[in-house]
Amino acid sequence: MGLGGGTDKASKAAADEQKKKEAAIKQSQDGINAAYNSPARAADIASYVDEMRKYFMGDLNEQKADNDRNMKFALARSGQIGGSTQIDQQKRAGETYNKGVLEVERKSKGAGAELESADQDARLRLISMATQGLDAQTGAQQAAAGMRSALQSGKSSALANGLGDLFSSYKTAYDNSEKAAVRRKADFDAYGGFYAPSKLVYGGG
Amino acid sequence: MGIELGIAALLAAGGAGLNYYNTSKTEKKQDKALAQDIRNQGKKRAETQALTNKEIEKLTASRSADEKEANLAQYTDAIRKAAGNATRGLSGGMGGERFQQDAADASKAVTAFGNDRANTISAIDAPIDQRFGEGVSFGNLGVDIGNVTRQAEDQHFLDQLRLKGIKRNPWLDIASAAMSGAASAGIGSGGGSSSVGLPARGMPQ
């Protein structure tokens, strides 16, 4: 109360506004938290992870199918079907496939985590904005900028890199088997048998 | 002597009373103006609150289904446009009936694969696009809040000008000073002359 008495309108107004402001901040914080913690949003992210998994698994299964086909022909060309080499090769291919499955899972979950991280970042910035009230412009701009930068990195890493060629190391073996088959055929055609004469013996005569 | 002192005391009390009244009146006016300033700022804060609440409502209702639908339409359209190139070699009248049937089935499979992949990719892109949209909306909110903030600053400036413009009533201050001065003069003269110029008894004129 002021010197003259009855001069407490400003302090009452300030107290009223403070109460309203605190109630509004709580309401905003609850609303923002509810929006980001909603089951629907969680389901959206889970669906995103599932689609990511589906996309990468499709790639992986295609690669595996191609590799199985190439291996089958390479082993057949080398006459190694049913041998220990077939078991070794297919064991290695199976292990590579399992590595791929784990990589798919890791990439899918990582993409989901990036999305969640972007959401959490935006949530905190929006809460900060709601708390600041009239100074909220900066908060909103930060929220927008943060969301954009987080998602740009997320989008670029989501599909751009893909799985890569997981079975690339087998390619040399398949190429070699083809070359060996061609060489064998040439030897057979030239010398009438699979065993070409040694260059030393041949040249030494 | 007693009467003069009594008058001087009355004048002093009157001057002090007038001063008190003036101070009290000014403080009340200032208090009222300050309260108005606080309430005006509160109204502006409520405006930003309403904007924030609207944004929270949008955020709560935000789902990636719309983005998915829009993406899917674009991607499916792209697949449809490229269908001729994608299935080239799988159409035409050459070959037997069985070949033509297999080629037609393969052509359908190519298109189905394209559509399936379009569906997956649109589902993957949707939540990212959704968050881009939310980021843009946060940016717009920042601009809107910025506008209200500037209005609030202008209003505060005007309210402060009004507050600073509230001065003591100079006429009351003059009257108060005159009464106090007269009282002091009356008391200071030891009752020899009153502050209102009455001749003092027993003193040479």
Coordinates of C-alpha atoms in Angstrom, one line a residue:
Chain A
M1 CA 0.0 0.0 0.0
G2 CA 1.3 3.5 -0.9
L3 CA 1.7 6.5 1.2
G4 CA -1.7 7.8 0.5
G5 CA -3.6 4.6 1.2
G6 CA -5.6 2.6 -1.4
T7 CA -2.7 2.6 -3.9
D8 CA -2.5 -1.1 -4.3
K9 CA -4.2 -1.5 -7.7
A10 CA -0.9 -2.1 -9.5
S11 CA 0.3 -4.7 -7.0
K12 CA -3.1 -6.5 -7.2
A13 CA -3.0 -6.3 -11.0
A14 CA 0.5 -7.7 -11.0
A15 CA -0.5 -10.5 -8.6
D16 CA -3.5 -11.3 -10.8
E17 CA -1.5 -11.3 -14.0
Q18 CA 1.2 -13.5 -12.3
K19 CA -1.4 -16.1 -11.4
K20 CA -2.9 -16.0 -14.9
K21 CA 0.5 -16.3 -16.4
E22 CA 1.4 -19.3 -14.2
A23 CA -1.9 -21.0 -15.0
A24 CA -1.3 -20.4 -18.7
I25 CA 2.2 -21.7 -18.6
K26 CA 1.0 -24.9 -16.9
Q27 CA -1.8 -25.3 -19.4
S28 CA 0.6 -24.9 -22.3
Q29 CA 3.2 -27.2 -20.9
D30 CA 0.5 -29.9 -20.2
G31 CA -0.9 -29.4 -23.8
I32 CA 2.6 -29.6 -25.4
N33 CA 3.5 -32.7 -23.4
A34 CA 0.2 -34.3 -24.2
A35 CA 0.7 -33.7 -27.9
Y36 CA 4.2 -35.1 -28.0
N37 CA 3.4 -38.0 -25.6
S38 CA 0.2 -39.0 -27.3
P39 CA -0.1 -42.7 -28.3
A40 CA -1.0 -41.6 -31.8
R41 CA 2.4 -39.9 -32.2
A42 CA 4.2 -42.9 -30.8
A43 CA 2.2 -45.2 -33.2
D44 CA 3.3 -42.9 -36.1
I45 CA 6.9 -43.3 -35.1
A46 CA 6.5 -47.1 -34.7
S47 CA 4.9 -47.2 -38.2
Y48 CA 7.8 -45.2 -39.6
V49 CA 10.3 -47.7 -38.1
D50 CA 8.3 -50.6 -39.5
E51 CA 8.2 -49.1 -43.0
M52 CA 11.9 -48.4 -42.8
R53 CA 12.5 -52.1 -41.8
K54 CA 10.3 -53.2 -44.7
Y55 CA 12.2 -51.1 -47.1
F56 CA 15.7 -52.2 -46.1
M57 CA 14.7 -55.9 -45.6
G58 CA 13.3 -55.8 -49.2
D59 CA 16.7 -54.6 -50.4
L60 CA 18.5 -57.2 -48.3
N61 CA 16.3 -60.1 -49.4
E62 CA 16.8 -59.1 -53.0
Q63 CA 20.6 -59.0 -52.5
K64 CA 20.4 -62.4 -50.8
A65 CA 18.3 -63.9 -53.6
D66 CA 20.8 -62.6 -56.2
N67 CA 23.7 -63.9 -54.2
D68 CA 22.2 -67.3 -53.8
R69 CA 21.6 -67.6 -57.5
N70 CA 25.1 -66.5 -58.4
M71 CA 26.6 -68.8 -55.8
K72 CA 24.6 -71.8 -57.1
F73 CA 25.8 -71.2 -60.7
A74 CA 29.4 -70.5 -59.5
L75 CA 29.5 -73.7 -57.5
A76 CA 28.0 -75.6 -60.4
R77 CA 30.6 -74.2 -62.8
S78 CA 33.3 -75.3 -60.4
G79 CA 31.8 -78.7 -59.9
Q80 CA 31.6 -78.0 -56.2
I81 CA 27.9 -78.5 -55.6
G82 CA 27.4 -80.9 -52.7
G83 CA 31.0 -80.4 -51.5
S84 CA 32.4 -78.8 -48.4
T85 CA 33.1 -75.6 -50.4
Q86 CA 29.3 -75.2 -50.9
I87 CA 28.8 -75.6 -47.1
D88 CA 31.5 -73.0 -46.4
Q89 CA 30.2 -70.5 -48.9
Q90 CA 26.6 -70.8 -47.9
K91 CA 27.6 -70.6 -44.2
R92 CA 29.4 -67.4 -44.9
A93 CA 26.6 -66.0 -47.0
G94 CA 24.1 -66.9 -44.2
E95 CA 26.3 -65.0 -41.7
T96 CA 26.5 -62.0 -44.1
Y97 CA 22.7 -62.1 -44.4
N98 CA 22.4 -62.1 -40.6
K99 CA 24.8 -59.1 -40.4
G100 CA 22.5 -57.4 -42.9
V101 CA 19.4 -58.2 -40.8
L102 CA 21.0 -56.6 -37.8
E103 CA 22.1 -53.6 -39.9
V104 CA 18.5 -53.2 -41.1
E105 CA 17.2 -53.3 -37.5
R106 CA 19.9 -50.8 -36.4
K107 CA 19.2 -48.4 -39.2
S108 CA 15.4 -48.6 -38.7
K109 CA 15.6 -48.1 -35.0
G110 CA 18.1 -45.3 -35.5
A111 CA 15.8 -43.5 -37.9
G112 CA 12.9 -43.8 -35.4
A113 CA 15.3 -42.4 -32.7
E114 CA 16.1 -39.4 -34.9
L115 CA 12.5 -38.7 -35.3
E116 CA 11.9 -39.0 -31.6
S117 CA 14.9 -36.8 -30.9
A118 CA 13.5 -34.1 -33.2
D119 CA 10.2 -34.3 -31.4
Q120 CA 11.8 -34.0 -28.0
D121 CA 13.9 -31.0 -29.2
A122 CA 10.8 -29.3 -30.5
R123 CA 8.9 -30.1 -27.4
L124 CA 11.5 -28.5 -25.1
R125 CA 11.7 -25.4 -27.3
L126 CA 7.9 -25.0 -27.4
I127 CA 7.8 -25.3 -23.6
S128 CA 10.5 -22.7 -23.3
M129 CA 8.4 -20.6 -25.7
A130 CA 5.2 -21.1 -23.6
T131 CA 7.2 -20.1 -20.4
Q132 CA 8.6 -17.0 -21.9
G133 CA 5.2 -15.6 -23.1
L134 CA 5.8 -12.4 -24.9
D135 CA 9.5 -13.2 -25.5
A136 CA 8.4 -16.4 -27.2
Q137 CA 9.2 -15.3 -30.7
T138 CA 12.8 -16.5 -30.3
G139 CA 11.6 -19.8 -28.9
A140 CA 9.3 -20.4 -31.8
Q141 CA 12.0 -19.6 -34.3
Q142 CA 14.4 -21.8 -32.5
A143 CA 11.8 -24.6 -32.5
A144 CA 11.3 -24.2 -36.2
A145 CA 15.0 -24.1 -37.0
G146 CA 15.8 -27.0 -34.6
M147 CA 13.1 -29.1 -36.2
R148 CA 14.3 -28.3 -39.7
S149 CA 18.0 -29.1 -39.0
A150 CA 17.2 -32.3 -37.0
L151 CA 15.0 -33.5 -39.8
Q152 CA 17.3 -32.5 -42.6
S153 CA 20.0 -34.7 -41.1
G154 CA 17.4 -37.4 -40.4
K155 CA 16.1 -37.4 -43.9
S156 CA 19.5 -37.5 -45.5
S157 CA 20.6 -40.4 -43.4
A158 CA 17.3 -42.3 -43.6
L159 CA 17.3 -43.6 -47.1
A160 CA 20.2 -41.9 -49.0
N161 CA 22.9 -44.3 -47.8
G162 CA 20.7 -47.4 -48.1
L163 CA 22.1 -50.7 -47.2
G164 CA 25.0 -50.8 -49.6
D165 CA 26.1 -53.9 -51.4
L166 CA 26.5 -56.4 -48.5
F167 CA 27.4 -59.3 -50.7
S168 CA 30.0 -57.5 -52.8
S169 CA 32.9 -59.6 -51.4
Y170 CA 31.5 -62.6 -53.1
K171 CA 31.6 -61.0 -56.6
T172 CA 35.3 -61.7 -57.1
A173 CA 34.7 -65.4 -56.4
Y174 CA 31.9 -65.5 -58.9
D175 CA 33.9 -63.7 -61.5
N176 CA 36.8 -66.0 -61.0
S177 CA 34.6 -69.0 -61.3
E178 CA 33.4 -67.7 -64.7
K179 CA 36.9 -67.0 -65.8
A180 CA 38.0 -70.4 -64.7
A181 CA 35.1 -72.0 -66.6
V182 CA 36.1 -70.1 -69.8
R183 CA 39.7 -71.1 -69.3
R184 CA 38.8 -74.7 -68.8
K185 CA 36.6 -74.6 -71.9
A186 CA 39.5 -73.1 -73.9
D187 CA 41.9 -75.7 -72.7
F188 CA 39.5 -78.4 -73.5
D189 CA 38.9 -77.1 -76.9
A190 CA 42.7 -76.7 -77.6
Y191 CA 44.1 -79.8 -76.0
G192 CA 41.1 -82.1 -76.0
G193 CA 41.2 -82.5 -72.2
F194 CA 40.8 -80.5 -69.0
Y195 CA 44.5 -80.6 -68.2
A196 CA 46.6 -78.3 -70.3
P197 CA 50.3 -79.2 -70.7
S198 CA 52.7 -77.3 -68.4
K199 CA 54.3 -74.3 -70.0
L200 CA 57.7 -75.5 -68.8
V201 CA 57.4 -78.9 -70.4
Y202 CA 55.8 -77.5 -73.4
G203 CA 58.4 -74.8 -73.9
G204 CA 61.4 -77.0 -72.9
G205 CA 61.0 -79.4 -75.9
Chain B
M1 CA -0.1 35.6 21.0
G2 CA -2.1 32.4 21.5
I3 CA -4.4 33.2 18.7
E4 CA -1.5 33.9 16.3
L5 CA 0.2 30.6 17.3
G6 CA -3.1 28.8 16.8
I7 CA -3.5 30.3 13.4
A8 CA 0.1 29.5 12.5
A9 CA -0.5 25.9 13.7
L10 CA -3.7 25.7 11.6
L11 CA -1.9 27.0 8.6
A12 CA 1.0 24.5 9.1
A13 CA -1.5 21.7 9.5
G14 CA -3.4 22.9 6.4
G15 CA -0.2 23.1 4.3
A16 CA 0.8 19.6 5.4
G17 CA -2.7 18.3 4.8
L18 CA -2.8 19.9 1.3
N19 CA 0.7 18.4 0.6
Y20 CA -0.5 15.0 1.8
Y21 CA -3.7 15.2 -0.3
N22 CA -1.7 16.1 -3.3
T23 CA 0.8 13.3 -2.8
S24 CA -1.9 10.8 -2.2
K25 CA -3.9 11.9 -5.2
T26 CA -0.8 11.7 -7.4
E27 CA 0.1 8.3 -6.1
K28 CA -3.4 6.9 -6.7
K29 CA -3.3 8.2 -10.2
Q30 CA 0.1 6.7 -10.8
D31 CA -0.9 3.4 -9.2
K32 CA -4.0 3.3 -11.4
A33 CA -2.0 4.0 -14.5
L34 CA 0.6 1.4 -13.6
A35 CA -2.2 -1.2 -13.0
Q36 CA -3.6 -0.3 -16.4
D37 CA -0.1 -0.9 -17.9
I38 CA 0.2 -4.3 -16.2
R39 CA -3.3 -5.2 -17.3
N40 CA -2.6 -4.1 -20.9
Q41 CA 0.6 -6.3 -20.9
G42 CA -1.5 -9.1 -19.5
K43 CA -4.0 -8.8 -22.4
K44 CA -1.1 -9.0 -24.9
R45 CA 0.3 -12.0 -23.0
A46 CA -3.1 -13.6 -23.3
E47 CA -3.1 -13.0 -27.0
T48 CA 0.2 -14.8 -27.3
Q49 CA -1.2 -17.5 -25.1
A50 CA -4.2 -17.9 -27.4
L51 CA -1.8 -18.2 -30.4
T52 CA 0.3 -20.8 -28.6
N53 CA -2.9 -22.8 -27.6
K54 CA -4.0 -22.7 -31.2
E55 CA -0.6 -24.1 -32.2
I56 CA -0.9 -26.8 -29.6
E57 CA -4.3 -27.8 -30.9
K58 CA -2.8 -28.1 -34.4
L59 CA 0.1 -30.1 -33.0
T60 CA -2.2 -32.4 -31.1
A61 CA -4.3 -33.1 -34.3
S62 CA -1.2 -33.4 -36.5
R63 CA -0.9 -36.9 -38.2
S64 CA 1.3 -38.0 -40.9
A65 CA -1.6 -39.6 -42.9
D66 CA -2.2 -36.5 -45.0
E67 CA 1.5 -36.2 -46.0
K68 CA 1.5 -39.9 -46.8
E69 CA -1.5 -39.6 -49.0
A70 CA 0.0 -36.6 -50.9
N71 CA 3.4 -38.4 -51.3
L72 CA 1.8 -41.6 -52.4
A73 CA -0.2 -39.8 -55.1
Q74 CA 3.0 -38.2 -56.4
Y75 CA 5.1 -41.4 -56.3
T76 CA 2.4 -43.6 -57.9
D77 CA 2.0 -41.0 -60.6
A78 CA 5.8 -41.2 -61.2
I79 CA 5.6 -45.0 -61.5
R80 CA 2.7 -44.8 -63.8
K81 CA 4.5 -42.3 -66.1
A82 CA 7.6 -44.5 -66.2
A83 CA 5.7 -47.8 -66.7
G84 CA 6.4 -47.9 -70.4
N85 CA 10.2 -47.9 -69.8
A86 CA 10.0 -50.2 -66.8
T87 CA 8.2 -52.9 -68.6
R88 CA 9.9 -52.6 -72.0
G89 CA 10.8 -56.0 -73.3
L90 CA 7.9 -57.6 -71.5
S91 CA 5.3 -56.6 -74.1
G92 CA 4.9 -57.2 -77.7
G93 CA 3.6 -60.0 -79.8
M94 CA 6.7 -62.2 -80.1
G95 CA 7.0 -65.7 -78.6
G96 CA 4.5 -68.3 -77.8
E97 CA 1.3 -68.1 -75.7
R98 CA 3.1 -69.2 -72.6
F99 CA 5.9 -66.7 -73.1
Q100 CA 3.4 -63.9 -73.6
Q101 CA 1.5 -64.9 -70.5
D102 CA 4.7 -65.0 -68.4
A103 CA 5.8 -61.6 -69.9
A104 CA 2.4 -60.1 -69.0
D105 CA 2.7 -61.5 -65.5
A106 CA 6.2 -60.1 -65.1
S107 CA 5.1 -56.7 -66.4
K108 CA 2.3 -56.7 -63.8
A109 CA 4.9 -57.7 -61.1
V110 CA 7.2 -54.8 -62.1
T111 CA 4.3 -52.3 -61.8
A112 CA 3.2 -53.9 -58.5
F113 CA 6.7 -53.7 -57.2
G114 CA 6.9 -50.0 -58.1
N115 CA 3.6 -49.3 -56.4
D116 CA 4.6 -51.2 -53.3
R117 CA 7.8 -49.4 -53.1
A118 CA 6.0 -46.0 -53.6
N119 CA 3.7 -47.0 -50.7
T120 CA 6.7 -47.8 -48.5
I121 CA 8.7 -44.7 -49.4
S122 CA 5.7 -42.4 -49.0
A123 CA 5.1 -43.9 -45.5
I124 CA 8.8 -43.3 -44.7
D125 CA 8.7 -39.7 -45.9
A126 CA 5.4 -38.8 -44.4
P127 CA 6.4 -38.3 -40.7
I128 CA 9.5 -36.3 -41.8
D129 CA 7.3 -34.1 -44.0
Q130 CA 4.8 -33.8 -41.2
R131 CA 7.5 -32.4 -38.9
F132 CA 8.7 -30.1 -41.6
G133 CA 5.2 -28.8 -41.8
E134 CA 5.1 -28.4 -38.0
G135 CA 8.5 -26.6 -38.1
V136 CA 7.1 -24.1 -40.7
S137 CA 4.0 -23.6 -38.5
F138 CA 6.2 -22.9 -35.5
G139 CA 8.0 -20.4 -37.6
N140 CA 4.7 -18.7 -38.4
L141 CA 3.8 -18.8 -34.8
G142 CA 7.1 -17.0 -34.0
V143 CA 6.2 -14.3 -36.5
D144 CA 2.7 -13.9 -35.1
I145 CA 4.0 -13.7 -31.5
G146 CA 6.6 -11.2 -32.7
N147 CA 3.8 -9.0 -34.0
V148 CA 2.0 -9.1 -30.7
T149 CA 5.2 -8.5 -28.8
R150 CA 5.8 -5.3 -30.8
Q151 CA 2.3 -4.2 -30.1
A152 CA 2.8 -4.9 -26.4
E153 CA 6.0 -2.9 -26.5
D154 CA 4.3 0.0 -28.1
Q155 CA 1.4 -0.2 -25.6
H156 CA 3.9 -0.3 -22.7
F157 CA 5.7 2.7 -24.1
L158 CA 2.4 4.7 -24.3
D159 CA 1.3 3.5 -20.8
Q160 CA 4.7 4.6 -19.4
L161 CA 4.4 7.9 -21.1
R162 CA 1.0 8.3 -19.4
L163 CA 2.4 7.3 -16.1
K164 CA 5.3 9.7 -16.4
G165 CA 2.8 12.4 -17.3
I166 CA 1.0 12.1 -14.0
K167 CA 2.5 15.0 -11.9
R168 CA 1.6 16.6 -8.7
N169 CA -1.0 19.4 -8.9
P170 CA 1.2 22.5 -8.9
W171 CA -1.5 24.8 -7.6
L172 CA -2.0 22.6 -4.6
D173 CA 1.8 22.5 -4.0
I174 CA 1.9 26.3 -4.3
A175 CA -1.0 26.7 -1.8
S176 CA 0.6 24.2 0.5
A177 CA 4.0 25.9 0.3
A178 CA 2.4 29.3 0.9
M179 CA 0.5 28.0 4.0
S180 CA 3.5 26.3 5.4
G181 CA 5.7 29.4 4.7
A182 CA 3.2 31.6 6.4
A183 CA 3.0 29.2 9.3
S184 CA 6.8 29.2 9.6
A185 CA 7.0 32.9 9.4
G186 CA 4.3 33.3 12.1
I187 CA 6.1 30.8 14.4
G188 CA 9.5 32.2 13.6
S189 CA 8.6 35.7 14.4
G190 CA 7.8 34.6 17.9
G191 CA 4.2 35.7 17.5
G192 CA 5.4 39.2 16.7
S193 CA 3.7 39.1 13.3
S194 CA 1.4 36.6 11.9
S195 CA 1.9 34.9 8.7
V196 CA -1.2 36.7 7.3
G197 CA 0.3 40.2 8.0
L198 CA -1.6 41.0 11.2
P199 CA 0.2 43.6 13.3
A200 CA 1.9 42.0 16.4
R201 CA 0.9 43.4 19.7
G202 CA 3.6 45.1 21.8
M203 CA 5.9 45.5 18.9
P204 CA 6.9 48.8 17.3
Q205 CA 5.3 49.3 13.9

